[in-house]
C-alpha cells in the first residue's frame, strides 16, 4: 500500500499570493491532519479533518483553511502569504479520530519570497 | 507553545553505543509518541505509549513513561549510522476531541561510524 502522498514537493511563492497544498492519506484512513514545521523546530498542529469535518484547529490565523474530500484526500489553503509562512507543511493520516499513531507524508517545502 | 521538551538538543555518539533521549511535558496526557525525522523529510512513527503504560519495546527501541514526573525517555541500543536523525516526542492530550499532537523541539542525534 502507498503511504501518505503530498504535492507539490517544493513551492516558491511571493508575499501576498495564495497557495494550495494537497494530501492523499493511506488507503482506509479517514483522518487527515496538517502540521507546519519551521526550520529547526518541531511540527505545529494546524488542522485535523475526520470524515470530512473539521475536528481540531491549532493556533493559526484565518488565512489558513482546509477541507477534506469524499475520498478523504485533503487540501490546505493559505491566503495572503507572509515570509513567516515559509516552512515544511506536513500531512498525516490516521485510522481513527483520536488516540492513535499518525503516518506522515514527505511534506511540501514552501518558500515565500 | 510546546508541550514537550527534549533533552539533550543534540547528541553525538559512536556506532554501537546506546543513545538516550528524554522528553518532559507539562500537562496530563492520553498518550506519548516518538517520531524520527531524517534531514527535513516526513516524520516516521516509532512508538506510541499510553498514559497507563510504563514501558514499551520495539526492536532496538525502548520507551519509558513516568506520568508522575511528566517525562519519557527513548533508548536506542547498539546504534547505527543509519539512526542519525532528529527525534521528536509528541503528546496527545486527554481532552482532545481529535488526534492533535503537540511536539517538542527535538533531539538531533548523530551516530559516527
JSON list of C-alpha atoms in Angstrom, two decimals:
[
{"chain": "A", "resi": 1, "resn": "UNK", "atom": "CA", "xyz": [0.00, 0.00, 0.00]},
{"chain": "A", "resi": 2, "resn": "UNK", "atom": "CA", "xyz": [1.19, 3.50, -0.75]},
{"chain": "A", "resi": 3, "resn": "UNK", "atom": "CA", "xyz": [1.95, 5.78, 2.16]},
{"chain": "A", "resi": 4, "resn": "UNK", "atom": "CA", "xyz": [0.75, 9.32, 2.59]},
{"chain": "A", "resi": 5, "resn": "UNK", "atom": "CA", "xyz": [1.45, 11.37, -0.51]},
{"chain": "A", "resi": 6, "resn": "UNK", "atom": "CA", "xyz": [1.74, 15.13, -0.77]},
{"chain": "A", "resi": 7, "resn": "UNK", "atom": "CA", "xyz": [2.03, 17.52, -3.67]},
{"chain": "A", "resi": 8, "resn": "UNK", "atom": "CA", "xyz": [3.85, 19.53, -4.70]},
{"chain": "A", "resi": 9, "resn": "UNK", "atom": "CA", "xyz": [7.22, 18.66, -3.16]},
{"chain": "A", "resi": 10, "resn": "UNK", "atom": "CA", "xyz": [8.55, 22.19, -3.33]},
{"chain": "A", "resi": 11, "resn": "UNK", "atom": "CA", "xyz": [6.89, 25.52, -3.96]},
{"chain": "A", "resi": 12, "resn": "UNK", "atom": "CA", "xyz": [8.11, 29.10, -4.21]},
{"chain": "A", "resi": 13, "resn": "UNK", "atom": "CA", "xyz": [5.58, 31.89, -3.80]},
{"chain": "A", "resi": 14, "resn": "UNK", "atom": "CA", "xyz": [5.65, 35.66, -3.41]},
{"chain": "A", "resi": 15, "resn": "UNK", "atom": "CA", "xyz": [4.28, 37.56, -0.43]},
{"chain": "A", "resi": 16, "resn": "UNK", "atom": "CA", "xyz": [0.56, 38.19, -0.78]},
{"chain": "A", "resi": 17, "resn": "UNK", "atom": "CA", "xyz": [-0.09, 35.21, -3.04]},
{"chain": "A", "resi": 18, "resn": "UNK", "atom": "CA", "xyz": [-2.11, 32.17, -2.04]},
{"chain": "A", "resi": 19, "resn": "UNK", "atom": "CA", "xyz": [-1.15, 28.53, -2.11]},
{"chain": "A", "resi": 20, "resn": "UNK", "atom": "CA", "xyz": [-2.93, 25.16, -2.15]},
{"chain": "A", "resi": 21, "resn": "UNK", "atom": "CA", "xyz": [-1.22, 22.06, -0.83]},
{"chain": "A", "resi": 22, "resn": "UNK", "atom": "CA", "xyz": [-2.61, 18.58, -1.38]},
{"chain": "A", "resi": 23, "resn": "UNK", "atom": "CA", "xyz": [-2.52, 15.35, 0.59]},
{"chain": "A", "resi": 24, "resn": "UNK", "atom": "CA", "xyz": [-3.72, 11.80, -0.03]},
{"chain": "A", "resi": 25, "resn": "UNK", "atom": "CA", "xyz": [-3.97, 9.62, 3.08]},
{"chain": "A", "resi": 26, "resn": "UNK", "atom": "CA", "xyz": [-3.18, 5.96, 3.40]},
{"chain": "A", "resi": 27, "resn": "UNK", "atom": "CA", "xyz": [-5.97, 3.86, 1.96]},
{"chain": "A", "resi": 28, "resn": "UNK", "atom": "CA", "xyz": [-8.60, 3.25, 4.62]},
{"chain": "A", "resi": 29, "resn": "UNK", "atom": "CA", "xyz": [-7.55, 6.17, 6.80]},
{"chain": "A", "resi": 30, "resn": "UNK", "atom": "CA", "xyz": [-10.31, 8.67, 7.41]},
{"chain": "A", "resi": 31, "resn": "UNK", "atom": "CA", "xyz": [-8.39, 11.26, 9.42]},
{"chain": "A", "resi": 32, "resn": "UNK", "atom": "CA", "xyz": [-6.04, 13.82, 7.93]},
{"chain": "A", "resi": 33, "resn": "UNK", "atom": "CA", "xyz": [-4.06, 16.33, 9.97]},
{"chain": "A", "resi": 34, "resn": "UNK", "atom": "CA", "xyz": [-1.88, 19.20, 8.83]},
{"chain": "A", "resi": 35, "resn": "UNK", "atom": "CA", "xyz": [1.25, 20.45, 10.59]},
{"chain": "A", "resi": 36, "resn": "UNK", "atom": "CA", "xyz": [3.63, 23.32, 9.95]},
{"chain": "A", "resi": 37, "resn": "UNK", "atom": "CA", "xyz": [7.31, 22.81, 10.71]},
{"chain": "A", "resi": 38, "resn": "UNK", "atom": "CA", "xyz": [9.55, 25.85, 10.70]},
{"chain": "A", "resi": 39, "resn": "UNK", "atom": "CA", "xyz": [13.25, 25.11, 10.26]},
{"chain": "A", "resi": 40, "resn": "UNK", "atom": "CA", "xyz": [14.86, 23.95, 13.47]},
{"chain": "A", "resi": 41, "resn": "UNK", "atom": "CA", "xyz": [11.59, 23.45, 15.35]},
{"chain": "A", "resi": 42, "resn": "UNK", "atom": "CA", "xyz": [9.09, 20.68, 15.95]},
{"chain": "A", "resi": 43, "resn": "UNK", "atom": "CA", "xyz": [5.88, 20.48, 13.91]},
{"chain": "A", "resi": 44, "resn": "UNK", "atom": "CA", "xyz": [2.90, 22.60, 14.98]},
{"chain": "A", "resi": 45, "resn": "UNK", "atom": "CA", "xyz": [-0.65, 21.41, 14.56]},
{"chain": "A", "resi": 46, "resn": "UNK", "atom": "CA", "xyz": [-2.81, 23.34, 12.10]},
{"chain": "A", "resi": 47, "resn": "UNK", "atom": "CA", "xyz": [-5.95, 21.27, 11.39]},
{"chain": "A", "resi": 48, "resn": "UNK", "atom": "CA", "xyz": [-7.48, 17.84, 11.70]},
{"chain": "A", "resi": 49, "resn": "UNK", "atom": "CA", "xyz": [-10.27, 16.58, 9.46]},
{"chain": "A", "resi": 50, "resn": "UNK", "atom": "CA", "xyz": [-12.16, 13.38, 10.04]},
{"chain": "A", "resi": 51, "resn": "UNK", "atom": "CA", "xyz": [-15.00, 12.15, 7.86]},
{"chain": "A", "resi": 52, "resn": "UNK", "atom": "CA", "xyz": [-14.90, 15.48, 6.01]},
{"chain": "A", "resi": 53, "resn": "UNK", "atom": "CA", "xyz": [-15.50, 17.53, 9.15]},
{"chain": "A", "resi": 54, "resn": "UNK", "atom": "CA", "xyz": [-13.04, 19.79, 10.95]},
{"chain": "A", "resi": 55, "resn": "UNK", "atom": "CA", "xyz": [-12.23, 18.15, 14.28]},
{"chain": "A", "resi": 56, "resn": "UNK", "atom": "CA", "xyz": [-9.43, 20.35, 15.51]},
{"chain": "A", "resi": 57, "resn": "UNK", "atom": "CA", "xyz": [-7.78, 23.65, 14.78]},
{"chain": "A", "resi": 58, "resn": "UNK", "atom": "CA", "xyz": [-4.45, 24.94, 16.05]},
{"chain": "A", "resi": 59, "resn": "UNK", "atom": "CA", "xyz": [-3.42, 28.48, 16.80]},
{"chain": "A", "resi": 60, "resn": "UNK", "atom": "CA", "xyz": [-3.18, 29.72, 13.22]},
{"chain": "A", "resi": 61, "resn": "UNK", "atom": "CA", "xyz": [-4.81, 32.79, 11.62]},
{"chain": "A", "resi": 62, "resn": "UNK", "atom": "CA", "xyz": [-7.88, 32.62, 9.41]},
{"chain": "A", "resi": 63, "resn": "UNK", "atom": "CA", "xyz": [-5.60, 32.88, 6.38]},
{"chain": "A", "resi": 64, "resn": "UNK", "atom": "CA", "xyz": [-5.19, 29.15, 6.83]},
{"chain": "A", "resi": 65, "resn": "UNK", "atom": "CA", "xyz": [-8.07, 26.93, 5.76]},
{"chain": "A", "resi": 66, "resn": "UNK", "atom": "CA", "xyz": [-8.50, 23.32, 4.78]},
{"chain": "A", "resi": 67, "resn": "UNK", "atom": "CA", "xyz": [-11.04, 20.84, 3.57]},
{"chain": "A", "resi": 68, "resn": "UNK", "atom": "CA", "xyz": [-11.40, 17.10, 3.14]},
{"chain": "A", "resi": 69, "resn": "UNK", "atom": "CA", "xyz": [-13.00, 15.45, 0.15]},
{"chain": "A", "resi": 70, "resn": "UNK", "atom": "CA", "xyz": [-15.26, 12.36, -0.03]},
{"chain": "A", "resi": 71, "resn": "UNK", "atom": "CA", "xyz": [-12.24, 10.21, -0.92]},
{"chain": "A", "resi": 72, "resn": "UNK", "atom": "CA", "xyz": [-10.56, 11.52, 2.31]},
{"chain": "A", "resi": 73, "resn": "UNK", "atom": "CA", "xyz": [-7.88, 13.46, 0.48]},
{"chain": "A", "resi": 74, "resn": "UNK", "atom": "CA", "xyz": [-7.33, 16.97, 1.76]},
{"chain": "A", "resi": 75, "resn": "UNK", "atom": "CA", "xyz": [-6.25, 20.44, 0.73]},
{"chain": "A", "resi": 76, "resn": "UNK", "atom": "CA", "xyz": [-4.59, 23.11, 2.84]},
{"chain": "A", "resi": 77, "resn": "UNK", "atom": "CA", "xyz": [-5.03, 26.66, 1.62]},
{"chain": "A", "resi": 78, "resn": "UNK", "atom": "CA", "xyz": [-3.04, 29.65, 2.79]},
{"chain": "A", "resi": 79, "resn": "UNK", "atom": "CA", "xyz": [-4.02, 33.14, 1.65]},
{"chain": "A", "resi": 80, "resn": "UNK", "atom": "CA", "xyz": [-2.07, 36.41, 1.73]},
{"chain": "A", "resi": 81, "resn": "UNK", "atom": "CA", "xyz": [1.24, 34.64, 2.23]},
{"chain": "A", "resi": 82, "resn": "UNK", "atom": "CA", "xyz": [3.78, 36.13, 4.60]},
{"chain": "A", "resi": 83, "resn": "UNK", "atom": "CA", "xyz": [7.52, 35.50, 4.77]},
{"chain": "A", "resi": 84, "resn": "UNK", "atom": "CA", "xyz": [6.89, 33.70, 8.07]},
{"chain": "A", "resi": 85, "resn": "UNK", "atom": "CA", "xyz": [4.76, 31.10, 6.31]},
{"chain": "A", "resi": 86, "resn": "UNK", "atom": "CA", "xyz": [7.92, 29.62, 4.82]},
{"chain": "A", "resi": 87, "resn": "UNK", "atom": "CA", "xyz": [8.08, 26.13, 6.29]},
{"chain": "A", "resi": 88, "resn": "UNK", "atom": "CA", "xyz": [7.70, 22.42, 5.67]},
{"chain": "A", "resi": 89, "resn": "UNK", "atom": "CA", "xyz": [4.00, 21.53, 5.62]},
{"chain": "A", "resi": 90, "resn": "UNK", "atom": "CA", "xyz": [3.32, 18.01, 6.74]},
{"chain": "A", "resi": 91, "resn": "UNK", "atom": "CA", "xyz": [0.21, 15.95, 6.27]},
{"chain": "A", "resi": 92, "resn": "UNK", "atom": "CA", "xyz": [-0.52, 12.98, 8.50]},
{"chain": "A", "resi": 93, "resn": "UNK", "atom": "CA", "xyz": [-3.20, 10.35, 8.24]},
{"chain": "A", "resi": 94, "resn": "UNK", "atom": "CA", "xyz": [-4.56, 8.05, 10.90]},
{"chain": "A", "resi": 95, "resn": "UNK", "atom": "CA", "xyz": [-7.11, 5.31, 11.08]},
{"chain": "A", "resi": 96, "resn": "UNK", "atom": "CA", "xyz": [-9.27, 6.68, 13.86]},
{"chain": "A", "resi": 97, "resn": "UNK", "atom": "CA", "xyz": [-10.38, 10.03, 15.15]},
{"chain": "A", "resi": 98, "resn": "UNK", "atom": "CA", "xyz": [-8.23, 10.10, 18.28]},
{"chain": "A", "resi": 99, "resn": "UNK", "atom": "CA", "xyz": [-5.52, 8.46, 20.35]},
{"chain": "A", "resi": 100, "resn": "UNK", "atom": "CA", "xyz": [-3.64, 6.62, 17.63]},
{"chain": "A", "resi": 101, "resn": "UNK", "atom": "CA", "xyz": [-0.42, 6.86, 15.69]},
{"chain": "A", "resi": 102, "resn": "UNK", "atom": "CA", "xyz": [-0.17, 9.16, 12.75]},
{"chain": "A", "resi": 103, "resn": "UNK", "atom": "CA", "xyz": [1.60, 8.45, 9.50]},
{"chain": "A", "resi": 104, "resn": "UNK", "atom": "CA", "xyz": [3.27, 11.42, 7.88]},
{"chain": "A", "resi": 105, "resn": "UNK", "atom": "CA", "xyz": [3.85, 12.26, 4.26]},
{"chain": "A", "resi": 106, "resn": "UNK", "atom": "CA", "xyz": [7.15, 13.63, 2.93]},
{"chain": "A", "resi": 107, "resn": "UNK", "atom": "CA", "xyz": [5.93, 17.21, 3.23]},
{"chain": "A", "resi": 108, "resn": "UNK", "atom": "CA", "xyz": [5.74, 20.23, 0.97]},
{"chain": "A", "resi": 109, "resn": "UNK", "atom": "CA", "xyz": [8.56, 22.74, 1.32]},
{"chain": "A", "resi": 110, "resn": "UNK", "atom": "CA", "xyz": [7.05, 26.23, 0.89]},
{"chain": "A", "resi": 111, "resn": "UNK", "atom": "CA", "xyz": [9.32, 29.22, 0.40]},
{"chain": "A", "resi": 112, "resn": "UNK", "atom": "CA", "xyz": [7.79, 32.69, 0.44]},
{"chain": "A", "resi": 113, "resn": "UNK", "atom": "CA", "xyz": [9.93, 35.46, -1.01]},
{"chain": "B", "resi": 1, "resn": "UNK", "atom": "CA", "xyz": [3.63, 26.81, 22.65]},
{"chain": "B", "resi": 2, "resn": "UNK", "atom": "CA", "xyz": [5.42, 23.50, 23.04]},
{"chain": "B", "resi": 3, "resn": "UNK", "atom": "CA", "xyz": [4.11, 20.86, 25.38]},
{"chain": "B", "resi": 4, "resn": "UNK", "atom": "CA", "xyz": [7.15, 18.62, 25.21]},
{"chain": "B", "resi": 5, "resn": "UNK", "atom": "CA", "xyz": [10.79, 19.48, 25.50]},
{"chain": "B", "resi": 6, "resn": "UNK", "atom": "CA", "xyz": [13.52, 17.06, 24.50]},
{"chain": "B", "resi": 7, "resn": "UNK", "atom": "CA", "xyz": [16.84, 16.80, 26.21]},
{"chain": "B", "resi": 8, "resn": "UNK", "atom": "CA", "xyz": [19.55, 16.95, 25.03]},
{"chain": "B", "resi": 9, "resn": "UNK", "atom": "CA", "xyz": [19.03, 19.15, 22.00]},
{"chain": "B", "resi": 10, "resn": "UNK", "atom": "CA", "xyz": [21.93, 17.41, 20.28]},
{"chain": "B", "resi": 11, "resn": "UNK", "atom": "CA", "xyz": [23.73, 14.13, 20.89]},
{"chain": "B", "resi": 12, "resn": "UNK", "atom": "CA", "xyz": [26.79, 12.67, 19.19]},
{"chain": "B", "resi": 13, "resn": "UNK", "atom": "CA", "xyz": [27.83, 9.06, 19.80]},
{"chain": "B", "resi": 14, "resn": "UNK", "atom": "CA", "xyz": [29.88, 6.30, 18.20]},
{"chain": "B", "resi": 15, "resn": "UNK", "atom": "CA", "xyz": [28.28, 3.44, 16.33]},
{"chain": "B", "resi": 16, "resn": "UNK", "atom": "CA", "xyz": [27.46, 0.61, 18.71]},
{"chain": "B", "resi": 17, "resn": "UNK", "atom": "CA", "xyz": [26.84, 2.85, 21.70]},
{"chain": "B", "resi": 18, "resn": "UNK", "atom": "CA", "xyz": [23.42, 3.41, 23.25]},
{"chain": "B", "resi": 19, "resn": "UNK", "atom": "CA", "xyz": [21.58, 6.70, 22.82]},
{"chain": "B", "resi": 20, "resn": "UNK", "atom": "CA", "xyz": [19.15, 8.04, 25.40]},
{"chain": "B", "resi": 21, "resn": "UNK", "atom": "CA", "xyz": [16.84, 10.96, 24.75]},
{"chain": "B", "resi": 22, "resn": "UNK", "atom": "CA", "xyz": [14.49, 12.47, 27.29]},
{"chain": "B", "resi": 23, "resn": "UNK", "atom": "CA", "xyz": [11.21, 14.29, 26.94]},
{"chain": "B", "resi": 24, "resn": "UNK", "atom": "CA", "xyz": [9.38, 16.35, 29.53]},
{"chain": "B", "resi": 25, "resn": "UNK", "atom": "CA", "xyz": [5.87, 17.66, 29.19]},
{"chain": "B", "resi": 26, "resn": "UNK", "atom": "CA", "xyz": [3.61, 19.97, 31.14]},
{"chain": "B", "resi": 27, "resn": "UNK", "atom": "CA", "xyz": [0.04, 18.71, 31.27]},
{"chain": "B", "resi": 28, "resn": "UNK", "atom": "CA", "xyz": [-1.80, 15.40, 31.59]},
{"chain": "B", "resi": 29, "resn": "UNK", "atom": "CA", "xyz": [-1.65, 13.25, 28.50]},
{"chain": "B", "resi": 30, "resn": "UNK", "atom": "CA", "xyz": [-3.59, 10.47, 26.82]},
{"chain": "B", "resi": 31, "resn": "UNK", "atom": "CA", "xyz": [-0.55, 9.10, 25.02]},
{"chain": "B", "resi": 32, "resn": "UNK", "atom": "CA", "xyz": [3.02, 9.99, 24.11]},
{"chain": "B", "resi": 33, "resn": "UNK", "atom": "CA", "xyz": [4.60, 9.16, 20.78]},
{"chain": "B", "resi": 34, "resn": "UNK", "atom": "CA", "xyz": [8.13, 9.23, 19.44]},
{"chain": "B", "resi": 35, "resn": "UNK", "atom": "CA", "xyz": [8.92, 10.10, 15.84]},
{"chain": "B", "resi": 36, "resn": "UNK", "atom": "CA", "xyz": [12.10, 10.18, 13.75]},
{"chain": "B", "resi": 37, "resn": "UNK", "atom": "CA", "xyz": [12.85, 12.69, 11.01]},
{"chain": "B", "resi": 38, "resn": "UNK", "atom": "CA", "xyz": [15.67, 12.44, 8.51]},
{"chain": "B", "resi": 39, "resn": "UNK", "atom": "CA", "xyz": [17.03, 15.67, 7.01]},
{"chain": "B", "resi": 40, "resn": "UNK", "atom": "CA", "xyz": [13.84, 17.71, 6.99]},
{"chain": "B", "resi": 41, "resn": "UNK", "atom": "CA", "xyz": [11.70, 14.98, 5.44]},
{"chain": "B", "resi": 42, "resn": "UNK", "atom": "CA", "xyz": [8.49, 13.47, 6.74]},
{"chain": "B", "resi": 43, "resn": "UNK", "atom": "CA", "xyz": [8.28, 12.01, 10.22]},
{"chain": "B", "resi": 44, "resn": "UNK", "atom": "CA", "xyz": [8.39, 8.28, 10.84]},
{"chain": "B", "resi": 45, "resn": "UNK", "atom": "CA", "xyz": [6.35, 6.92, 13.73]},
{"chain": "B", "resi": 46, "resn": "UNK", "atom": "CA", "xyz": [8.44, 4.87, 16.17]},
{"chain": "B", "resi": 47, "resn": "UNK", "atom": "CA", "xyz": [6.40, 4.04, 19.26]},
{"chain": "B", "resi": 48, "resn": "UNK", "atom": "CA", "xyz": [3.15, 5.06, 20.95]},
{"chain": "B", "resi": 49, "resn": "UNK", "atom": "CA", "xyz": [2.89, 4.60, 24.72]},
{"chain": "B", "resi": 50, "resn": "UNK", "atom": "CA", "xyz": [-0.39, 5.22, 26.52]},
{"chain": "B", "resi": 51, "resn": "UNK", "atom": "CA", "xyz": [-0.70, 7.02, 29.83]},
{"chain": "B", "resi": 52, "resn": "UNK", "atom": "CA", "xyz": [-1.43, 3.76, 31.68]},
{"chain": "B", "resi": 53, "resn": "UNK", "atom": "CA", "xyz": [1.71, 2.08, 30.34]},
{"chain": "B", "resi": 54, "resn": "UNK", "atom": "CA", "xyz": [5.19, 2.39, 31.82]},
{"chain": "B", "resi": 55, "resn": "UNK", "atom": "CA", "xyz": [7.46, 0.78, 29.26]},
{"chain": "B", "resi": 56, "resn": "UNK", "atom": "CA", "xyz": [7.37, -0.40, 25.67]},
{"chain": "B", "resi": 57, "resn": "UNK", "atom": "CA", "xyz": [9.86, -2.08, 23.38]},
{"chain": "B", "resi": 58, "resn": "UNK", "atom": "CA", "xyz": [10.19, -2.25, 19.63]},
{"chain": "B", "resi": 59, "resn": "UNK", "atom": "CA", "xyz": [13.31, -3.86, 18.23]},
{"chain": "B", "resi": 60, "resn": "UNK", "atom": "CA", "xyz": [16.28, -1.77, 19.43]},
{"chain": "B", "resi": 61, "resn": "UNK", "atom": "CA", "xyz": [13.97, 0.89, 20.87]},
{"chain": "B", "resi": 62, "resn": "UNK", "atom": "CA", "xyz": [12.84, 1.12, 24.46]},
{"chain": "B", "resi": 63, "resn": "UNK", "atom": "CA", "xyz": [10.47, 3.82, 25.67]},
{"chain": "B", "resi": 64, "resn": "UNK", "atom": "CA", "xyz": [9.58, 4.56, 29.28]},
{"chain": "B", "resi": 65, "resn": "UNK", "atom": "CA", "xyz": [6.88, 6.84, 30.60]},
{"chain": "B", "resi": 66, "resn": "UNK", "atom": "CA", "xyz": [6.67, 8.32, 34.09]},
{"chain": "B", "resi": 67, "resn": "UNK", "atom": "CA", "xyz": [3.42, 10.24, 34.37]},
{"chain": "B", "resi": 68, "resn": "UNK", "atom": "CA", "xyz": [4.19, 11.34, 37.93]},
{"chain": "B", "resi": 69, "resn": "UNK", "atom": "CA", "xyz": [7.28, 13.16, 36.65]},
{"chain": "B", "resi": 70, "resn": "UNK", "atom": "CA", "xyz": [5.68, 14.04, 33.32]},
{"chain": "B", "resi": 71, "resn": "UNK", "atom": "CA", "xyz": [8.63, 12.60, 31.47]},
{"chain": "B", "resi": 72, "resn": "UNK", "atom": "CA", "xyz": [9.53, 9.95, 28.93]},
{"chain": "B", "resi": 73, "resn": "UNK", "atom": "CA", "xyz": [12.77, 8.52, 27.60]},
{"chain": "B", "resi": 74, "resn": "UNK", "atom": "CA", "xyz": [13.71, 6.88, 24.34]},
{"chain": "B", "resi": 75, "resn": "UNK", "atom": "CA", "xyz": [16.63, 4.46, 24.38]},
{"chain": "B", "resi": 76, "resn": "UNK", "atom": "CA", "xyz": [18.21, 3.27, 21.15]},
{"chain": "B", "resi": 77, "resn": "UNK", "atom": "CA", "xyz": [20.53, 0.35, 21.77]},
{"chain": "B", "resi": 78, "resn": "UNK", "atom": "CA", "xyz": [23.51, -0.64, 19.61]},
{"chain": "B", "resi": 79, "resn": "UNK", "atom": "CA", "xyz": [23.18, 2.49, 17.49]},
{"chain": "B", "resi": 80, "resn": "UNK", "atom": "CA", "xyz": [23.97, 2.51, 13.78]},
{"chain": "B", "resi": 81, "resn": "UNK", "atom": "CA", "xyz": [24.98, 5.31, 11.43]},
{"chain": "B", "resi": 82, "resn": "UNK", "atom": "CA", "xyz": [21.52, 4.99, 9.87]},
{"chain": "B", "resi": 83, "resn": "UNK", "atom": "CA", "xyz": [19.99, 6.09, 13.20]},
{"chain": "B", "resi": 84, "resn": "UNK", "atom": "CA", "xyz": [21.35, 9.60, 12.56]},
{"chain": "B", "resi": 85, "resn": "UNK", "atom": "CA", "xyz": [18.24, 11.79, 12.55]},
{"chain": "B", "resi": 86, "resn": "UNK", "atom": "CA", "xyz": [16.15, 14.16, 14.65]},
{"chain": "B", "resi": 87, "resn": "UNK", "atom": "CA", "xyz": [13.89, 12.53, 17.22]},
{"chain": "B", "resi": 88, "resn": "UNK", "atom": "CA", "xyz": [10.71, 14.16, 18.47]},
{"chain": "B", "resi": 89, "resn": "UNK", "atom": "CA", "xyz": [8.34, 13.34, 21.27]},
{"chain": "B", "resi": 90, "resn": "UNK", "atom": "CA", "xyz": [4.71, 14.29, 20.79]},
{"chain": "B", "resi": 91, "resn": "UNK", "atom": "CA", "xyz": [1.85, 14.21, 23.25]},
{"chain": "B", "resi": 92, "resn": "UNK", "atom": "CA", "xyz": [-1.84, 13.60, 22.77]},
{"chain": "B", "resi": 93, "resn": "UNK", "atom": "CA", "xyz": [-3.99, 15.33, 25.35]},
{"chain": "B", "resi": 94, "resn": "UNK", "atom": "CA", "xyz": [-6.88, 13.60, 27.14]},
{"chain": "B", "resi": 95, "resn": "UNK", "atom": "CA", "xyz": [-9.36, 16.39, 26.50]},
{"chain": "B", "resi": 96, "resn": "UNK", "atom": "CA", "xyz": [-8.75, 16.40, 22.77]},
{"chain": "B", "resi": 97, "resn": "UNK", "atom": "CA", "xyz": [-11.74, 15.88, 20.58]},
{"chain": "B", "resi": 98, "resn": "UNK", "atom": "CA", "xyz": [-9.37, 14.62, 17.96]},
{"chain": "B", "resi": 99, "resn": "UNK", "atom": "CA", "xyz": [-5.87, 13.44, 17.28]},
{"chain": "B", "resi": 100, "resn": "UNK", "atom": "CA", "xyz": [-3.89, 16.65, 17.72]},
{"chain": "B", "resi": 101, "resn": "UNK", "atom": "CA", "xyz": [-0.27, 16.08, 18.68]},
{"chain": "B", "resi": 102, "resn": "UNK", "atom": "CA", "xyz": [1.93, 18.64, 20.40]},
{"chain": "B", "resi": 103, "resn": "UNK", "atom": "CA", "xyz": [5.60, 18.22, 19.51]},
{"chain": "B", "resi": 104, "resn": "UNK", "atom": "CA", "xyz": [8.75, 19.18, 21.30]},
{"chain": "B", "resi": 105, "resn": "UNK", "atom": "CA", "xyz": [11.74, 20.78, 19.65]},
{"chain": "B", "resi": 106, "resn": "UNK", "atom": "CA", "xyz": [13.54, 17.51, 19.01]},
{"chain": "B", "resi": 107, "resn": "UNK", "atom": "CA", "xyz": [16.90, 15.90, 19.71]},
{"chain": "B", "resi": 108, "resn": "UNK", "atom": "CA", "xyz": [19.41, 15.81, 16.86]},
{"chain": "B", "resi": 109, "resn": "UNK", "atom": "CA", "xyz": [21.27, 12.51, 17.05]},
{"chain": "B", "resi": 110, "resn": "UNK", "atom": "CA", "xyz": [24.48, 11.91, 15.15]},
{"chain": "B", "resi": 111, "resn": "UNK", "atom": "CA", "xyz": [25.92, 8.40, 15.12]},
{"chain": "B", "resi": 112, "resn": "UNK", "atom": "CA", "xyz": [29.50, 8.32, 13.88]},
{"chain": "B", "resi": 113, "resn": "UNK", "atom": "CA", "xyz": [30.67, 5.20, 12.02]}
]
